[in-house]
DNA sequence: CGGGTCACCCTTAAGGGTGACCCGGTGCCTTAAT
């Protein structure tokens, strides 16, 4: 069936076979996975979609297929300019119109690209910041886009709050552009992150597609050391035993450099990558790792997204990331070729204390107060880096409202003082939740049972309890608790913590994710004896 | 939260101890100066 017959605003029913035909004939995908097909068909039929697909590539197939079928241009929000170039190349190879909008273009190039983006079949890639430009938004709105896709959508939660706050405004931007269908795509999102994506993008009754999180061919191990010296010693010993290409992840520039120096002294070919290096040094580090002339790269989180190397054999962390979401994402860069790979974590107990710095979320209270005062006295508040996060916070609290122009006004439902107090409470709530996420990372590190089952249950996937491919499973089997008073996934209420969802059992411990307080561990015997929880 | 740095303290006057202070990760974009 030719694609043209699929078109039209009334295309509510979209035939799976037609989507598969497009995938094979136009894009060269021999087989679509069931999740990809379901997500693409739903978006093509006009439904919002959240797709969390950890394994295999092909998330791009979802917006590519839906975009081809839907009327009007497709807008794809993509975090890094370096990624956009690859995404465009894929579509152009398929003979489709794909363009980018970014600051690397001269004003003339930008204007030309913007004009071209109005074509009904165009795929337009840009970072969220581009949409904050009113002129750009106006042109795109006139082009009547048919699909708004957000790639790497977990960044809404990961970056929006304190780093690139334009990520928090994507829902409002999609409103302003009047795009009928929204698609959020990511490889990694635990249940609370999924919720935040849906809320921030204002997805309406989305089709939610969750893939299989298990990557059974990646072995898991963690080891505690007492000092930094011991850690570096252990690093050299471990790496000497590991074959093939690997990434050493560190939390800071200094820690990455120390890892590089240790491995170099041990005779390894190792390069260094972090955002403190010149762009030339970064390019060289990247290419020596990709072409294999350096076996190892020691890096911070700057090294990651869009790394196209299928045969990374191992990932070794010398510092714990601030959450299991981040950890899972980073170890997922190993074994893309589905051959055996391994993930190793080296940590000192006090590393988790230092990591608190990376999780405290910061909408500055001072900025909130300043912006609230300006709004309340009807002053114009420019949308800058400093004000955006504060405006989003005030809008979240109901103290401010966005208008159609994408600017904010004072709602009058709260006083400035009340809004500032509410914002302060919200910051404390967020920080409590972030700390509990870090606490789950620590629990993973110190876990004595099956690490895979711990990791999988964190992502809401039922666990076998024993994987046989993690360090702990070689010694002991999992102990099933005699009593499980609530099912995993069940909603419960506690007088102390409010409502939450049961996450997992581990021996006689029960982990609940409370909506307002994050992850909490409870002892099953106490829960039973004192009726600490009841069904919600 | 924890580490590194630095001023300042003591004193078998050269070097070690102490406490205050600061810093730590991701990348868009714009604009000004070469």
Coordinates of C-alpha atoms (C1' of nucleotides) in Angstrom, one line a residue:
Chain A
X1 CA 0.0 0.0 0.0
X2 CA 1.5 3.3 -1.0
X3 CA 1.9 5.9 1.8
X4 CA -0.3 8.5 0.2
X5 CA -3.4 6.4 0.9
X6 CA -2.6 6.6 4.6
X7 CA -2.8 10.4 4.6
X8 CA -5.5 12.7 5.7
X9 CA -6.8 14.2 8.9
X10 CA -9.3 11.4 9.3
X11 CA -6.6 8.7 9.3
X12 CA -7.7 7.4 12.7
X13 CA -7.4 3.7 11.9
X14 CA -3.8 3.0 10.8
X15 CA -3.1 -0.5 9.5
X16 CA -0.1 -2.2 11.2
X17 CA 0.7 -3.8 7.9
X18 CA 0.9 -0.4 6.2
X19 CA 3.3 0.8 8.9
X20 CA 5.4 -2.2 8.4
X21 CA 5.4 -1.7 4.6
X22 CA 6.6 1.9 5.1
X23 CA 9.3 0.7 7.5
X24 CA 10.7 -1.9 5.2
X25 CA 10.2 -0.1 1.8
X26 CA 11.1 3.4 2.7
X27 CA 13.3 3.3 5.7
X28 CA 15.0 -0.1 5.3
X29 CA 13.9 -1.6 8.6
X30 CA 13.5 -5.4 7.9
X31 CA 11.7 -6.1 11.2
X32 CA 9.9 -3.8 13.5
X33 CA 9.8 -4.9 17.2
X34 CA 6.2 -5.2 18.5
X35 CA 6.7 -2.1 20.7
X36 CA 8.0 0.0 17.9
X37 CA 5.1 -1.0 15.7
X38 CA 2.5 -0.3 18.4
X39 CA 4.1 3.1 19.2
X40 CA 4.4 4.2 15.6
X41 CA 0.8 3.1 14.7
X42 CA -0.6 4.9 17.7
X43 CA 1.1 8.2 17.0
X44 CA 0.2 7.9 13.3
X45 CA -3.4 7.4 14.3
X46 CA -3.3 10.6 16.4
X47 CA -2.6 9.4 19.9
X48 CA 0.1 10.7 22.2
X49 CA 2.8 8.1 23.0
X50 CA 5.4 7.4 25.7
X51 CA 7.9 4.8 24.5
X52 CA 10.5 3.5 26.9
X53 CA 12.6 1.1 24.8
X54 CA 15.8 0.0 26.5
X55 CA 17.0 -2.6 24.1
X56 CA 17.9 -2.4 20.5
X57 CA 18.0 0.8 18.4
X58 CA 15.1 2.0 16.4
X59 CA 13.4 4.5 18.6
X60 CA 13.9 6.9 15.7
X61 CA 11.8 4.6 13.6
X62 CA 8.7 5.5 15.7
X63 CA 8.8 9.3 14.9
X64 CA 10.0 8.6 11.4
X65 CA 7.1 6.4 10.5
X66 CA 4.5 8.4 12.4
X67 CA 5.9 11.6 10.8
X68 CA 5.7 10.1 7.3
X69 CA 2.1 9.2 7.8
X70 CA 0.8 12.3 9.6
X71 CA 0.1 15.5 7.7
X72 CA 2.4 18.4 8.2
X73 CA 6.0 18.7 9.2
X74 CA 7.4 16.7 12.1
X75 CA 9.2 18.5 14.9
X76 CA 11.9 16.5 16.7
X77 CA 13.4 17.9 19.9
X78 CA 16.9 16.5 20.3
X79 CA 19.3 17.4 23.0
X80 CA 22.7 17.7 21.3
X81 CA 23.6 19.3 18.0
X82 CA 26.0 16.4 17.4
X83 CA 23.1 13.9 17.6
X84 CA 20.9 16.0 15.3
X85 CA 23.4 15.6 12.5
X86 CA 23.2 11.8 12.7
X87 CA 19.4 11.8 12.9
X88 CA 19.2 14.0 9.8
X89 CA 21.6 11.8 7.9
X90 CA 19.5 8.7 8.5
X91 CA 16.4 10.4 7.1
X92 CA 18.2 11.9 4.1
X93 CA 19.6 8.5 3.2
X94 CA 16.0 7.4 2.9
X95 CA 15.3 10.3 0.5
X96 CA 13.3 12.3 3.0
X97 CA 13.5 16.0 3.8
X98 CA 15.3 16.6 7.0
X99 CA 16.8 19.8 8.4
X100 CA 18.2 21.2 11.6
X101 CA 17.8 24.5 13.3
X102 CA 20.7 25.5 15.6
X103 CA 23.1 28.1 16.6
X104 CA 25.9 26.7 14.5
X105 CA 24.1 28.1 11.5
X106 CA 24.7 31.6 10.2
X107 CA 21.7 33.9 10.4
X108 CA 21.2 33.3 6.6
X109 CA 21.5 29.5 6.9
X110 CA 19.1 29.5 9.8
X111 CA 16.5 31.5 7.9
X112 CA 16.8 29.2 4.9
X113 CA 16.4 26.1 7.1
X114 CA 13.4 27.6 8.8
X115 CA 11.8 28.3 5.4
X116 CA 12.4 24.8 4.3
X117 CA 11.0 23.4 7.6
X118 CA 7.6 24.5 6.5
X119 CA 7.4 21.8 3.8
X120 CA 4.6 19.4 4.7
X121 CA 6.9 16.4 4.7
X122 CA 9.9 17.9 6.5
X123 CA 11.5 16.5 9.6
X124 CA 12.8 19.4 11.7
X125 CA 15.4 18.7 14.4
X126 CA 16.2 21.3 17.1
X127 CA 17.2 21.6 20.7
X128 CA 14.5 22.8 23.2
X129 CA 16.1 26.3 23.4
X130 CA 15.3 26.9 19.7
X131 CA 11.6 26.9 20.6
X132 CA 12.1 29.8 23.0
X133 CA 12.8 32.1 20.1
X134 CA 9.4 33.7 19.3
X135 CA 10.2 34.3 15.6
X136 CA 11.2 30.6 15.1
X137 CA 8.1 29.5 16.9
X138 CA 5.8 31.7 14.8
X139 CA 7.2 30.3 11.6
X140 CA 6.9 26.7 12.8
X141 CA 3.4 27.3 14.0
X142 CA 2.3 28.6 10.6
X143 CA 3.7 25.4 9.0
X144 CA 1.1 23.4 11.1
X145 CA 3.3 20.5 12.4
X146 CA 1.5 17.2 12.6
X147 CA 3.8 15.6 15.2
X148 CA 5.9 16.8 18.2
X149 CA 8.5 14.2 19.2
X150 CA 10.9 14.5 22.1
X151 CA 13.9 12.3 21.9
X152 CA 15.8 11.4 25.1
X153 CA 12.8 12.5 27.0
X154 CA 14.2 11.4 30.4
X155 CA 16.2 14.7 30.1
X156 CA 13.0 16.5 31.1
X157 CA 13.5 15.1 34.5
X158 CA 17.3 14.8 34.5
X159 CA 18.2 18.2 33.1
X160 CA 15.2 20.4 33.3
X161 CA 15.3 21.4 37.0
X162 CA 18.7 22.9 37.3
X163 CA 20.5 22.7 34.0
X164 CA 18.5 23.3 30.8
X165 CA 15.2 24.5 32.1
X166 CA 13.8 24.8 28.6
X167 CA 13.2 21.1 28.9
X168 CA 10.5 21.9 31.5
X169 CA 8.7 24.1 29.0
X170 CA 8.3 21.6 26.2
X171 CA 4.7 21.0 27.0
X172 CA 3.9 24.7 26.8
X173 CA 5.8 25.0 23.6
X174 CA 3.9 22.1 22.0
X175 CA 0.7 24.0 23.1
X176 CA 2.0 27.2 21.6
X177 CA 2.8 25.4 18.3
X178 CA -0.6 23.8 18.3
X179 CA 0.7 20.4 17.4
X180 CA -1.9 17.7 17.7
X181 CA 0.2 14.7 18.6
X182 CA 3.1 14.3 21.1
X183 CA 5.6 11.4 21.3
X184 CA 8.1 11.0 24.1
X185 CA 11.0 8.5 23.5
X186 CA 13.7 7.3 25.9
X187 CA 15.7 4.2 26.6
X188 CA 15.7 4.6 30.4
X189 CA 13.0 5.8 32.7
X190 CA 11.9 4.5 36.1
X191 CA 8.2 4.8 36.9
X192 CA 8.5 8.2 38.6
X193 CA 10.5 9.6 35.7
X194 CA 7.8 8.3 33.3
X195 CA 5.2 10.1 35.3
X196 CA 7.1 13.3 35.2
X197 CA 7.6 13.0 31.4
X198 CA 3.8 12.5 30.9
X199 CA 3.0 15.4 33.3
X200 CA 5.5 17.9 31.8
X201 CA 4.7 17.1 28.2
X202 CA 1.0 17.1 29.1
X203 CA 0.4 13.8 27.3
X204 CA -3.3 13.0 27.0
X205 CA -4.2 9.4 27.6
X206 CA -0.9 8.3 26.0
X207 CA -0.2 4.9 24.5
X208 CA 2.5 3.7 26.9
X209 CA 5.0 1.2 25.5
X210 CA 7.6 -0.2 27.9
X211 CA 10.2 -2.5 26.5
X212 CA 12.2 -5.2 28.3
X213 CA 14.8 -3.7 30.6
X214 CA 16.8 -6.9 31.0
X215 CA 20.2 -7.0 29.3
X216 CA 21.1 -10.4 30.5
X217 CA 24.4 -10.5 28.6
X218 CA 25.9 -7.7 30.7
X219 CA 27.3 -9.1 33.9
X220 CA 27.0 -6.9 37.0
X221 CA 29.4 -6.5 39.9
X222 CA 30.1 -3.9 42.6
X223 CA 32.9 -3.7 45.1
X224 CA 33.6 -1.5 48.1
X225 CA 37.1 -0.1 48.9
X226 CA 38.3 2.0 51.8
X227 CA 40.5 4.7 50.2
X228 CA 41.1 6.4 46.9
X229 CA 44.5 4.7 46.5
X230 CA 42.9 1.3 47.0
X231 CA 40.3 2.3 44.4
X232 CA 42.9 3.2 41.8
X233 CA 44.8 0.0 42.6
X234 CA 41.6 -2.1 42.2
X235 CA 40.9 -0.2 38.9
X236 CA 44.2 -1.2 37.4
X237 CA 43.8 -4.8 38.5
X238 CA 40.2 -5.1 37.2
X239 CA 41.0 -3.5 33.9
X240 CA 44.0 -5.8 33.4
X241 CA 41.6 -8.7 33.5
X242 CA 39.0 -7.2 31.1
X243 CA 39.3 -7.7 27.4
X244 CA 38.3 -5.3 24.7
X245 CA 37.2 -1.7 24.7
X246 CA 35.8 -0.1 27.8
X247 CA 34.7 3.2 29.4
X248 CA 35.7 4.3 32.9
X249 CA 33.2 6.7 34.3
X250 CA 34.1 9.2 37.0
X251 CA 32.1 11.9 38.8
X252 CA 34.6 14.8 38.3
X253 CA 37.2 16.0 35.9
X254 CA 39.9 15.3 38.5
X255 CA 38.7 11.8 39.2
X256 CA 38.6 11.0 35.4
X257 CA 42.1 12.3 35.1
X258 CA 43.3 10.2 38.0
X259 CA 41.8 7.1 36.4
X260 CA 43.5 7.9 33.1
X261 CA 46.9 8.4 34.8
X262 CA 46.6 5.2 36.7
X263 CA 45.7 3.2 33.6
X264 CA 48.4 4.9 31.5
X265 CA 51.0 4.0 34.2
X266 CA 49.8 0.4 34.0
X267 CA 50.6 0.4 30.3
X268 CA 47.0 0.7 29.0
X269 CA 46.1 2.7 25.9
X270 CA 43.7 5.2 27.5
X271 CA 42.3 8.6 26.5
X272 CA 40.5 11.2 28.5
X273 CA 37.1 12.9 27.8
X274 CA 35.3 15.6 29.8
X275 CA 33.7 19.0 29.1
X276 CA 36.7 20.8 30.5
X277 CA 38.8 19.9 27.5
X278 CA 39.0 21.9 24.3
X279 CA 36.7 20.8 21.5
X280 CA 39.7 19.6 19.6
X281 CA 40.9 17.4 22.5
X282 CA 37.4 16.0 22.8
X283 CA 37.1 15.2 19.1
X284 CA 40.5 13.5 19.2
X285 CA 39.6 11.5 22.3
X286 CA 36.3 10.4 20.7
X287 CA 37.9 9.3 17.5
X288 CA 40.8 7.4 19.0
X289 CA 38.3 5.5 21.2
X290 CA 35.9 4.9 18.3
X291 CA 38.6 3.6 15.9
X292 CA 40.2 1.5 18.6
X293 CA 43.6 3.2 18.8
X294 CA 42.7 3.9 22.4
X295 CA 41.2 0.8 24.1
X296 CA 39.9 2.8 27.0
X297 CA 38.3 6.2 27.6
X298 CA 38.2 7.7 31.1
X299 CA 35.4 10.1 31.2
X300 CA 32.7 12.1 33.0
X301 CA 29.0 12.0 32.0
X302 CA 29.9 14.3 29.1
X303 CA 30.9 11.1 27.3
X304 CA 27.8 9.2 26.4
X305 CA 24.8 10.2 24.4
X306 CA 25.1 9.2 20.8
X307 CA 28.3 7.2 21.2
X308 CA 28.0 4.9 18.2
X309 CA 30.3 2.0 19.1
X310 CA 28.7 -1.5 19.3
X311 CA 31.6 -3.4 20.7
X312 CA 32.2 -1.6 24.0
X313 CA 32.9 -4.7 26.2
X314 CA 32.8 -3.2 29.7
X315 CA 31.9 -0.2 31.8
X316 CA 33.7 0.6 35.0
X317 CA 32.5 3.3 37.5
X318 CA 35.1 4.7 39.9
X319 CA 32.4 6.9 41.4
X320 CA 28.7 6.1 41.9
X321 CA 26.2 8.0 39.7
X322 CA 23.5 9.9 41.5
X323 CA 20.7 7.5 40.6
X324 CA 20.1 4.0 39.3
X325 CA 18.5 5.7 36.3
X326 CA 21.8 7.3 35.4
X327 CA 23.8 4.1 36.2
X328 CA 21.6 1.9 34.0
X329 CA 21.9 4.4 31.2
X330 CA 25.7 4.4 31.4
X331 CA 26.2 0.6 31.7
X332 CA 23.8 0.3 28.7
X333 CA 26.6 1.6 26.5
X334 CA 28.3 -1.8 26.8
X335 CA 27.4 -4.8 24.6
X336 CA 25.3 -3.0 22.0
X337 CA 26.4 -5.9 19.7
X338 CA 24.6 -8.3 22.1
X339 CA 27.9 -10.1 22.8
X340 CA 28.9 -10.7 26.5
X341 CA 29.8 -7.5 28.4
X342 CA 30.3 -6.4 32.0
X343 CA 29.6 -3.6 34.3
X344 CA 31.7 -2.9 37.4
X345 CA 31.2 -0.4 40.2
X346 CA 34.0 0.6 42.6
X347 CA 33.0 2.8 45.5
X348 CA 33.9 4.1 48.9
X349 CA 31.0 4.4 51.4
X350 CA 31.6 8.2 51.7
X351 CA 31.3 8.6 47.9
X352 CA 27.6 8.6 48.3
X353 CA 27.9 11.6 50.7
X354 CA 29.8 13.6 48.1
X355 CA 27.3 12.6 45.4
X356 CA 24.6 14.5 47.3
X357 CA 26.0 17.6 45.7
X358 CA 24.9 16.3 42.3
X359 CA 21.4 15.5 43.2
X360 CA 20.3 18.6 45.1
X361 CA 17.9 20.4 42.7
X362 CA 18.2 24.1 42.6
X363 CA 15.5 26.4 41.6
X364 CA 17.1 29.3 43.4
X365 CA 14.7 30.6 46.1
X366 CA 16.0 34.1 45.5
X367 CA 15.1 33.9 41.8
X368 CA 11.6 32.6 42.6
X369 CA 11.1 35.5 45.0
X370 CA 12.4 38.1 42.5
X371 CA 10.3 36.7 39.6
X372 CA 7.2 36.4 41.8
X373 CA 7.6 40.0 42.9
X374 CA 8.0 41.2 39.3
X375 CA 5.0 39.2 38.1
X376 CA 2.8 40.4 41.0
X377 CA 3.5 44.0 40.1
X378 CA 2.7 43.3 36.4
X379 CA 6.3 43.9 35.3
X380 CA 7.5 42.1 32.2
X381 CA 9.7 39.1 33.1
X382 CA 12.1 38.3 30.3
X383 CA 12.6 34.6 29.6
X384 CA 16.2 34.1 30.4
X385 CA 18.2 31.2 31.8
X386 CA 17.9 32.7 35.2
X387 CA 14.1 33.3 35.2
X388 CA 12.8 30.3 33.2
X389 CA 13.1 27.7 36.1
X390 CA 11.5 30.2 38.5
X391 CA 8.6 30.8 36.1
X392 CA 8.0 27.1 35.6
X393 CA 8.1 26.6 39.4
X394 CA 5.5 29.4 39.9
X395 CA 3.3 28.0 37.2
X396 CA 3.5 24.5 38.8
X397 CA 2.3 26.1 42.0
X398 CA -0.6 27.9 40.3
X399 CA 0.9 31.3 41.2
X400 CA 1.6 32.0 37.5
X401 CA -0.1 31.1 34.2
X402 CA 1.4 30.8 30.7
X403 CA -0.4 32.7 28.0
X404 CA -0.6 31.8 24.3
X405 CA 2.5 33.9 23.5
X406 CA 4.6 31.7 25.9
X407 CA 5.0 34.5 28.5
X408 CA 3.8 34.2 32.0
X409 CA 1.5 36.3 34.1
X410 CA 0.6 36.4 37.8
X411 CA -2.6 34.4 38.5
X412 CA -3.4 36.2 41.7
X413 CA -4.4 33.0 43.6
X414 CA -1.4 33.3 45.9
X415 CA 0.5 36.1 47.6
X416 CA 4.2 36.5 46.8
X417 CA 5.0 35.4 50.3
X418 CA 2.8 32.3 50.0
X419 CA 4.2 31.4 46.6
X420 CA 7.8 31.7 47.9
X421 CA 6.9 29.5 50.9
X422 CA 5.2 26.9 48.7
X423 CA 8.2 26.9 46.4
X424 CA 10.5 26.3 49.3
X425 CA 8.4 23.4 50.4
X426 CA 8.4 22.0 46.9
X427 CA 12.2 22.3 46.7
X428 CA 12.6 20.4 50.0
X429 CA 10.2 17.7 48.7
X430 CA 12.1 17.3 45.5
X431 CA 15.4 17.1 47.3
X432 CA 14.1 14.5 49.6
X433 CA 13.0 12.4 46.6
X434 CA 16.4 12.9 44.9
X435 CA 18.2 11.8 48.0
X436 CA 16.1 8.7 48.2
X437 CA 17.1 7.9 44.6
X438 CA 20.7 8.3 45.5
X439 CA 20.0 6.0 48.5
X440 CA 18.7 3.4 46.1
X441 CA 22.0 3.6 44.2
X442 CA 23.8 3.0 47.5
X443 CA 21.5 0.0 48.2
X444 CA 22.3 -1.4 44.8
X445 CA 26.0 -1.1 45.6
X446 CA 25.7 -2.8 49.0
X447 CA 23.1 -5.3 47.9
X448 CA 24.0 -8.9 48.7
X449 CA 21.3 -10.6 46.6
X450 CA 20.9 -10.7 42.8
X451 CA 21.9 -7.3 41.4
X452 CA 19.9 -7.8 38.2
X453 CA 16.7 -8.4 40.1
X454 CA 17.4 -5.3 42.1
X455 CA 17.9 -3.2 39.0
X456 CA 14.9 -4.6 37.1
X457 CA 12.5 -4.1 40.0
X458 CA 13.7 -0.5 40.3
X459 CA 12.4 -0.1 36.7
X460 CA 9.2 -1.8 37.6
X461 CA 9.9 -5.1 35.9
X462 CA 9.2 -8.3 37.7
X463 CA 12.5 -10.1 38.5
X464 CA 13.4 -13.7 38.4
X465 CA 15.3 -13.4 41.7
X466 CA 18.4 -15.1 40.4
X467 CA 20.2 -14.3 37.2
X468 CA 23.4 -16.2 37.5
X469 CA 25.3 -13.4 35.9
X470 CA 26.1 -11.1 38.8
X471 CA 28.8 -11.3 41.4
X472 CA 26.4 -12.1 44.3
X473 CA 24.6 -15.0 42.4
X474 CA 27.8 -17.1 42.4
X475 CA 27.6 -17.4 46.2
X476 CA 24.0 -17.2 47.5
X477 CA 20.5 -17.7 46.2
X478 CA 17.8 -15.2 46.9
X479 CA 15.6 -15.6 50.0
X480 CA 11.9 -15.3 49.4
X481 CA 10.1 -13.7 52.3
X482 CA 7.5 -15.8 54.0
X483 CA 4.9 -13.0 53.9
X484 CA 4.2 -10.5 51.1
X485 CA 1.4 -8.5 52.5
X486 CA 1.0 -6.4 49.3
X487 CA 1.7 -7.2 45.6
X488 CA 4.5 -5.5 43.8
X489 CA 3.0 -2.5 42.0
X490 CA 0.1 -2.2 44.4
X491 CA -0.9 1.3 45.7
X492 CA -0.7 1.6 49.5
X493 CA -1.2 4.3 52.1
X494 CA 0.9 5.0 55.2
X495 CA -0.2 7.4 58.0
X496 CA 3.4 8.8 58.0
X497 CA 4.4 8.9 54.4
X498 CA 1.1 9.2 52.5
X499 CA 0.4 7.3 49.3
X500 CA 2.9 5.2 47.4
X501 CA 3.5 2.2 45.2
X502 CA 5.1 -1.1 46.4
X503 CA 8.4 -1.5 44.5
X504 CA 10.0 -4.8 45.7
X505 CA 10.7 -7.3 48.4
X506 CA 14.2 -8.1 49.6
X507 CA 14.4 -10.6 52.4
X508 CA 12.2 -9.1 55.2
X509 CA 12.5 -5.6 53.7
X510 CA 9.8 -4.0 51.6
X511 CA 10.5 -0.9 49.4
X512 CA 7.8 1.6 48.7
X513 CA 8.0 4.6 46.4
X514 CA 6.0 7.2 48.2
X515 CA 4.6 10.0 46.0
X516 CA 5.9 12.8 48.3
X517 CA 8.8 11.2 50.0
X518 CA 10.6 9.0 47.5
X519 CA 11.9 5.5 48.2
X520 CA 11.5 4.1 51.8
X521 CA 12.4 0.7 53.2
X522 CA 10.1 -0.9 55.7
X523 CA 10.4 -4.1 57.6
X524 CA 7.8 -6.6 56.6
X525 CA 7.2 -8.0 60.1
X526 CA 6.6 -4.4 61.4
X527 CA 4.4 -3.6 58.5
X528 CA 2.3 -6.6 59.3
X529 CA 2.3 -6.3 63.1
X530 CA 1.5 -2.6 63.3
X531 CA -0.5 -2.3 60.1
X532 CA 1.8 0.4 58.9
X533 CA 0.4 0.2 55.4
X534 CA -3.1 -0.4 54.0
X535 CA -4.4 -0.6 50.5
X536 CA -4.9 2.8 48.8
Chain B
dC1 C1' 29.2 15.6 51.9
dG2 C1' 34.2 15.5 51.5
dG3 C1' 38.5 17.1 49.4
dG4 C1' 41.9 20.4 48.5
dT5 C1' 43.9 25.0 49.3
dC6 C1' 45.5 28.6 52.0
dA7 C1' 46.4 31.7 55.7
dC8 C1' 47.8 31.5 60.2
dC9 C1' 49.2 29.3 64.3
dC10 C1' 52.7 27.3 67.2
dT11 C1' 57.5 26.9 68.0
dT12 C1' 64.1 23.4 69.9
dA13 C1' 62.2 28.9 63.4
dA14 C1' 61.2 24.5 59.6
dG15 C1' 57.5 22.3 59.1
dG16 C1' 53.3 20.3 60.9
dG17 C1' 48.6 21.1 62.7
dT18 C1' 44.0 23.7 62.5
dG19 C1' 40.1 25.8 60.8
dA20 C1' 37.8 28.6 57.2
dC21 C1' 36.4 28.5 52.7
dC22 C1' 35.4 27.0 48.2
dC23 C1' 34.3 23.7 44.7
dG24 C1' 32.3 19.8 42.4
dG25 C1' 28.6 17.7 36.0
dT26 C1' 26.0 17.7 31.8
dG27 C1' 25.1 22.1 26.6
dC28 C1' 22.2 24.9 24.5
dC29 C1' 22.3 30.1 23.1
dT30 C1' 23.8 35.2 22.4
dT31 C1' 26.9 38.6 21.8
dA32 C1' 31.2 41.0 21.7
dA33 C1' 35.8 41.3 20.3
dT34 C1' 39.4 39.6 17.1

